[in-house]
């Protein structure tokens, strides 16, 4: 039977708007991640059960209100079961799994009412205060619906990014990698009533849940880009993050046996093309004139503030809406010395005007792995 354990990121996710995102786990923390540039499916342990579901709260009527309002904005949305991230634990030894992920179930509707963009700060603060007081877990009353996003690397050394359309629920107009949610229905759970704390989830094998986490990444790649599944590698886990509202995402790296030009010709076949209004590629190697330094490095006297690779659990080191590229896409201080495209510079500089918080967190995880890679 699944057991509750202390969250590794307890109280680290702030109230709405205080930060942009946090990286709460990096594969660079564990030996398997450093050797393989990410963690393989067989190196992930899953604990799954109703003890990890969201705890009901007296104000849950506000979830219905938020859901109705969101449907007016995004009529293509629908409610469905989602996996709920309760905690994630890294294992730094060389024996056993590299990471344990503890999951329950929630719903997209509960996510909209507790963790989505637009949840009032006072409501989120109240939910967390009651979670600490009543469950010793600040996030007990939050949906924590688990998403996935992948860095998608082409055979000629580019990352594919997609511009989010006006029809999606969050982060409209900015770029990200293929993304979505692993689906409980794909492991045999289809009833929304299963979000009840009394629901019996013991019939679902943890190995099936783990497989769905990795399968969902490839599925999103196929649906959003039109790339044939047999051209995609098995994804590798490179990290995890939470956004400003506490919604978590697992971050992956996936390779495609196609060039960037070949990928561009696949896009017309994407079954979920409506989610994107455009696509671009960025260089898989950061340009020299987008300054980044290793974890914990300090600025020398007279130097500009470096675009540092954040320490695990630190907030993004800039205010919301600020630019973190030396030469922003709309001009600024002059042309880039490296000749890198504006999109490449925006990606590696983690420009919040151009890249989603999840994508910027993925870039941080790539930096962390590149700085600590073994073998």
Coordinates of C-alpha atoms in Angstrom, one line a residue:
X1 CA 0.0 0.0 0.0
X2 CA 1.3 3.5 -0.8
X3 CA 2.5 5.5 2.1
X4 CA 2.6 9.3 2.6
X5 CA 6.0 10.8 3.0
X6 CA 7.2 14.3 3.4
X7 CA 7.3 16.4 0.3
X8 CA 10.7 17.2 -1.0
X9 CA 9.5 20.7 -2.1
X10 CA 7.3 21.4 1.0
X11 CA 6.4 25.1 1.3
X12 CA 8.8 25.9 -1.5
X13 CA 6.1 26.9 -4.0
X14 CA 5.0 30.4 -3.1
X15 CA 1.6 32.1 -3.3
X16 CA 0.5 33.3 -6.7
X17 CA 2.8 35.8 -8.5
X18 CA 5.7 35.8 -6.1
X19 CA 7.9 33.9 -8.6
X20 CA 7.7 32.7 -12.2
X21 CA 8.8 29.1 -11.7
X22 CA 11.0 26.8 -9.7
X23 CA 13.0 23.8 -10.7
X24 CA 12.3 21.3 -7.9
X25 CA 14.2 18.4 -9.2
X26 CA 17.1 17.9 -11.7
X27 CA 18.4 14.7 -13.1
X28 CA 21.8 16.2 -12.4
X29 CA 21.2 15.4 -8.7
X30 CA 21.5 11.6 -9.3
X31 CA 24.3 9.5 -10.8
X32 CA 22.0 7.8 -13.4
X33 CA 20.9 11.2 -14.7
X34 CA 24.5 12.5 -15.1
X35 CA 25.7 9.4 -16.9
X36 CA 22.8 9.1 -19.3
X37 CA 21.8 12.8 -19.8
X38 CA 18.5 12.1 -18.1
X39 CA 16.8 9.2 -16.3
X40 CA 15.5 6.3 -18.2
X41 CA 12.0 4.8 -17.5
X42 CA 13.5 1.7 -15.8
X43 CA 15.2 4.0 -13.2
X44 CA 12.0 5.6 -12.0
X45 CA 9.9 4.1 -9.2
X46 CA 6.2 4.9 -8.8
X47 CA 4.0 4.9 -5.7
X48 CA 0.3 5.2 -6.7
X49 CA -2.8 5.3 -4.6
X50 CA -5.7 7.2 -3.1
X51 CA -3.6 8.5 -0.1
X52 CA -2.0 10.8 -2.6
X53 CA -5.2 12.4 -3.9
X54 CA -6.3 16.0 -3.1
X55 CA -8.0 16.6 0.2
X56 CA -11.4 18.2 0.0
X57 CA -11.8 21.8 1.3
X58 CA -14.9 23.7 2.5
X59 CA -14.5 26.3 -0.3
X60 CA -14.5 23.7 -3.1
X61 CA -17.7 25.4 -4.4
X62 CA -15.3 28.0 -5.9
X63 CA -13.9 25.3 -8.2
X64 CA -17.2 25.2 -10.1
X65 CA -17.3 29.0 -10.4
X66 CA -13.7 29.1 -11.8
X67 CA -14.5 26.2 -14.2
X68 CA -17.5 27.9 -15.7
X69 CA -15.6 31.1 -16.2
X70 CA -12.7 29.2 -17.8
X71 CA -15.0 27.5 -20.3
X72 CA -16.2 30.9 -21.5
X73 CA -12.5 31.7 -22.3
X74 CA -11.6 28.3 -23.8
X75 CA -14.6 26.5 -25.1
X76 CA -12.5 23.5 -26.3
X77 CA -11.5 22.5 -22.8
X78 CA -13.1 19.5 -21.1
X79 CA -12.9 17.9 -17.7
X80 CA -11.0 14.6 -17.3
X81 CA -9.0 12.7 -14.7
X82 CA -5.4 13.7 -14.3
X83 CA -2.5 12.3 -12.3
X84 CA -1.7 14.3 -9.1
X85 CA 1.8 14.8 -8.0
X86 CA 2.1 14.3 -4.2
X87 CA 5.9 14.2 -3.9
X88 CA 9.1 13.4 -5.7
X89 CA 12.2 12.0 -4.0
X90 CA 15.7 11.8 -5.5
X91 CA 17.9 8.9 -4.5
X92 CA 21.6 9.9 -4.7
X93 CA 23.0 6.4 -4.2
X94 CA 24.0 4.2 -7.1
X95 CA 21.7 1.3 -6.1
X96 CA 17.9 1.1 -6.6
X97 CA 15.8 3.7 -8.5
X98 CA 17.1 7.2 -9.3
X99 CA 13.9 8.8 -8.3
X100 CA 10.5 7.9 -6.6
X101 CA 7.4 9.7 -7.8
X102 CA 4.2 9.5 -5.7
X103 CA 1.0 10.0 -7.5
X104 CA -2.7 10.1 -6.9
X105 CA -5.5 11.3 -9.2
X106 CA -7.3 14.7 -9.6
X107 CA -9.2 16.4 -12.4
X108 CA -8.6 19.2 -14.8
X109 CA -11.5 21.0 -13.3
X110 CA -9.9 20.9 -9.8
X111 CA -6.7 22.2 -11.4
X112 CA -8.5 25.2 -12.9
X113 CA -10.0 25.9 -9.4
X114 CA -6.8 25.5 -7.3
X115 CA -3.6 25.8 -9.4
X116 CA -4.4 27.6 -12.7
X117 CA -3.5 31.1 -13.8
X118 CA -6.1 33.4 -12.3
X119 CA -6.6 31.6 -8.9
X120 CA -6.7 34.5 -6.4
X121 CA -3.6 34.8 -4.2
X122 CA -5.8 35.0 -1.1
X123 CA -7.5 31.8 -2.0
X124 CA -4.3 29.9 -2.7
X125 CA -2.8 31.2 0.6
X126 CA -5.8 30.1 2.5
X127 CA -5.7 26.6 0.9
X128 CA -2.0 26.3 1.9
X129 CA -2.5 27.5 5.4
X130 CA -5.3 24.9 5.9
X131 CA -3.2 22.2 4.3
X132 CA -0.4 22.8 6.7
X133 CA -2.7 23.0 9.7
X134 CA -4.9 20.0 8.9
X135 CA -2.6 17.7 6.9
X136 CA 1.0 18.8 7.6
X137 CA 1.1 19.4 3.8
X138 CA 0.8 22.9 2.4
X139 CA -0.4 21.5 -0.9
X140 CA -3.0 19.0 0.4
X141 CA -5.9 20.9 -1.0
X142 CA -4.4 21.7 -4.4
X143 CA -5.0 19.7 -7.5
X144 CA -1.3 19.5 -8.4
X145 CA -2.3 18.1 -11.8
X146 CA 0.9 16.7 -13.3
X147 CA 1.9 17.9 -16.8
X148 CA 4.8 16.8 -19.0
X149 CA 6.9 18.7 -21.5
X150 CA 9.9 17.6 -23.6
X151 CA 12.9 19.1 -25.1
X152 CA 12.6 17.7 -28.7
X153 CA 16.0 17.5 -30.3
X154 CA 16.4 16.9 -34.1
X155 CA 19.1 14.8 -35.7
X156 CA 20.9 18.0 -36.9
X157 CA 21.2 19.6 -33.5
X158 CA 18.1 21.8 -33.0
X159 CA 15.3 21.9 -30.5
X160 CA 11.8 22.2 -31.8
X161 CA 9.5 24.8 -30.1
X162 CA 5.8 25.5 -30.8
X163 CA 4.0 28.7 -30.3
X164 CA 0.9 28.3 -28.1
X165 CA -2.3 29.3 -29.8
X166 CA -5.1 31.5 -28.5
X167 CA -7.2 28.4 -28.0
X168 CA -5.2 26.9 -25.2
X169 CA -5.9 27.5 -21.5
X170 CA -2.6 28.9 -20.4
X171 CA 0.6 30.7 -21.6
X172 CA -1.0 31.8 -24.9
X173 CA 1.4 33.3 -27.4
X174 CA 4.6 32.0 -26.0
X175 CA 6.7 29.0 -27.1
X176 CA 7.2 25.6 -25.5
X177 CA 8.2 22.1 -26.4
X178 CA 5.6 19.4 -27.0
X179 CA 3.6 19.2 -23.8
X180 CA 0.4 17.9 -22.2
X181 CA -0.7 15.6 -19.4
X182 CA -0.3 11.8 -18.9
X183 CA -3.8 10.4 -18.9
X184 CA -5.3 8.1 -16.2
X185 CA -7.8 6.8 -18.7
X186 CA -4.9 5.2 -20.6
X187 CA -4.2 3.0 -17.6
X188 CA -7.9 2.1 -17.1
X189 CA -9.3 5.0 -15.0
X190 CA -12.2 6.9 -16.6
X191 CA -14.6 7.9 -13.8
X192 CA -14.3 11.4 -12.4
X193 CA -15.6 10.1 -9.1
X194 CA -12.3 8.3 -8.8
X195 CA -10.8 11.5 -7.5
X196 CA -12.5 10.7 -4.2
X197 CA -10.1 9.9 -1.3
X198 CA -12.0 6.7 -0.9
X199 CA -11.4 5.6 -4.5
X200 CA -9.8 2.2 -4.9
X201 CA -6.8 2.7 -7.1
X202 CA -5.1 -0.6 -6.0
X203 CA -6.2 -2.3 -9.2
X204 CA -3.7 -0.1 -11.2
X205 CA -0.2 -1.4 -11.4
X206 CA 2.5 1.3 -10.6
X207 CA 4.4 0.0 -13.6
X208 CA 1.5 1.0 -15.9
X209 CA 1.4 4.5 -14.4
X210 CA 5.2 4.8 -15.0
X211 CA 4.8 3.6 -18.6
X212 CA 2.0 6.2 -19.2
X213 CA 4.3 9.0 -17.9
X214 CA 6.8 8.2 -20.6
X215 CA 4.3 7.2 -23.3
X216 CA 2.4 10.5 -22.9
X217 CA 5.5 12.4 -23.9
X218 CA 5.9 10.6 -27.2
X219 CA 2.1 10.9 -27.8
X220 CA 2.3 14.6 -27.4
X221 CA 5.2 14.8 -29.8
X222 CA 3.2 12.8 -32.4
X223 CA -0.1 14.8 -31.9
X224 CA 1.5 18.3 -31.8
X225 CA 4.2 17.9 -34.5
X226 CA 3.0 15.0 -36.8
X227 CA 6.3 13.2 -36.3
X228 CA 5.8 9.4 -36.7
X229 CA 6.2 7.6 -33.4
X230 CA 8.9 5.3 -34.8
X231 CA 11.1 8.2 -35.4
X232 CA 11.2 9.2 -31.7
X233 CA 13.5 7.9 -29.0
X234 CA 12.2 6.8 -25.6
X235 CA 12.1 10.0 -23.5
X236 CA 14.5 10.5 -20.6
X237 CA 13.5 12.4 -17.5
X238 CA 15.6 15.6 -17.0
X239 CA 13.8 17.4 -14.2
X240 CA 10.6 18.7 -12.6
X241 CA 9.3 22.2 -12.0
X242 CA 6.3 24.1 -10.5
X243 CA 4.9 27.3 -12.0
X244 CA 3.9 30.4 -10.2
X245 CA 0.6 28.8 -9.2
X246 CA 2.0 25.5 -8.0
X247 CA 1.2 23.3 -11.0
X248 CA 4.0 20.7 -11.5
X249 CA 5.4 19.4 -14.7
X250 CA 7.9 16.6 -15.4
X251 CA 10.6 17.6 -17.9
X252 CA 12.0 15.3 -20.5
X253 CA 14.5 15.1 -23.4
X254 CA 13.5 13.2 -26.5
X255 CA 15.4 12.7 -29.8
X256 CA 13.9 12.5 -33.2
X257 CA 15.6 10.8 -36.2
X258 CA 14.7 13.6 -38.5
X259 CA 16.3 17.0 -39.4
X260 CA 14.7 20.3 -38.6
X261 CA 13.5 20.6 -42.2
X262 CA 12.0 17.1 -42.1
X263 CA 10.2 17.9 -38.9
X264 CA 8.8 21.1 -40.5
X265 CA 7.2 19.0 -43.2
X266 CA 5.6 16.8 -40.6
X267 CA 3.7 19.7 -39.0
X268 CA 0.9 19.6 -41.5
X269 CA 0.0 16.1 -40.2
X270 CA -0.3 17.1 -36.5
X271 CA -3.7 16.0 -35.2
X272 CA -3.6 18.7 -32.5
X273 CA -2.4 21.5 -34.7
X274 CA -5.0 23.9 -33.2
X275 CA -2.9 24.0 -30.0
X276 CA -0.1 25.8 -31.8
X277 CA 0.0 28.9 -34.0
X278 CA 3.5 28.5 -35.3
X279 CA 6.8 26.6 -34.8
X280 CA 10.5 27.3 -34.8
X281 CA 13.8 25.7 -33.9
X282 CA 16.6 26.8 -31.7
X283 CA 20.3 25.7 -31.6
X284 CA 20.8 22.8 -29.2
X285 CA 24.1 24.5 -28.1
X286 CA 23.8 27.9 -26.4
X287 CA 25.5 30.8 -28.1
X288 CA 28.5 32.3 -26.4
X289 CA 27.1 35.7 -26.1
X290 CA 24.1 34.6 -24.1
X291 CA 26.0 34.4 -20.8
X292 CA 25.3 31.5 -18.5
X293 CA 27.5 30.2 -15.7
X294 CA 27.5 27.1 -13.5
X295 CA 25.5 26.6 -10.4
X296 CA 26.6 28.9 -7.6
X297 CA 29.0 31.0 -9.7
X298 CA 29.3 34.6 -8.7
X299 CA 29.7 37.8 -10.6
X300 CA 33.2 39.3 -10.7
X301 CA 33.7 43.1 -10.0
X302 CA 32.7 45.1 -13.1
X303 CA 31.0 42.2 -14.9
X304 CA 27.3 42.2 -15.9
X305 CA 25.1 40.1 -13.9
X306 CA 25.5 36.6 -15.4
X307 CA 22.5 34.5 -16.5
X308 CA 23.2 31.9 -13.9
X309 CA 22.0 28.3 -13.8
X310 CA 19.7 28.4 -10.8
X311 CA 20.3 26.4 -7.8
X312 CA 17.8 23.7 -7.2
X313 CA 14.7 25.2 -5.6
X314 CA 15.7 28.8 -6.2
X315 CA 13.1 31.0 -7.9
X316 CA 13.8 32.2 -11.5
X317 CA 16.3 35.0 -11.0
X318 CA 14.3 37.8 -12.6
X319 CA 11.0 39.6 -12.1
X320 CA 8.0 38.6 -14.1
X321 CA 8.0 40.1 -17.6
X322 CA 11.6 41.2 -17.6
X323 CA 14.1 40.4 -20.3
X324 CA 17.1 38.1 -19.6
X325 CA 18.7 38.2 -23.0
X326 CA 21.7 40.4 -23.8
X327 CA 20.2 41.3 -27.2
X328 CA 16.4 40.9 -27.0
X329 CA 14.4 39.8 -30.2
X330 CA 13.1 43.4 -30.7
X331 CA 16.6 45.0 -30.8
X332 CA 18.2 46.4 -27.8
X333 CA 22.0 46.7 -27.3
X334 CA 23.0 45.6 -30.9
X335 CA 23.3 42.6 -33.1
X336 CA 24.3 39.3 -31.5
X337 CA 28.0 38.6 -32.0
X338 CA 27.4 34.9 -32.4
X339 CA 24.9 35.2 -35.2
X340 CA 22.5 33.1 -33.3
X341 CA 18.8 33.5 -34.2
X342 CA 16.6 35.6 -31.9
X343 CA 14.7 32.5 -31.0
X344 CA 17.9 30.6 -30.0
X345 CA 18.9 33.6 -27.9
X346 CA 15.4 33.8 -26.3
X347 CA 15.4 30.1 -25.4
X348 CA 18.9 30.0 -23.9
X349 CA 18.4 33.4 -22.2
X350 CA 15.0 32.2 -20.8
X351 CA 13.2 35.3 -22.1
X352 CA 9.8 35.3 -20.3
X353 CA 8.3 37.3 -23.1
X354 CA 9.0 34.5 -25.6
X355 CA 9.3 31.2 -23.7
X356 CA 6.8 29.6 -21.3
X357 CA 7.9 29.0 -17.6
X358 CA 8.0 25.2 -18.2
X359 CA 10.3 25.6 -21.2
X360 CA 12.6 27.9 -19.3
X361 CA 12.8 25.4 -16.5
X362 CA 13.7 22.7 -19.0
X363 CA 16.5 24.9 -20.3
X364 CA 17.8 25.1 -16.8
X365 CA 17.8 21.3 -16.4
X366 CA 19.7 21.0 -19.7
X367 CA 22.3 23.4 -18.3
X368 CA 22.5 21.5 -15.1
X369 CA 23.1 18.2 -16.8
X370 CA 25.6 19.6 -19.3
X371 CA 27.6 21.1 -16.3
X372 CA 27.7 17.8 -14.4
X373 CA 27.6 15.1 -17.1
X374 CA 29.7 12.0 -16.4
X375 CA 31.1 9.7 -19.0

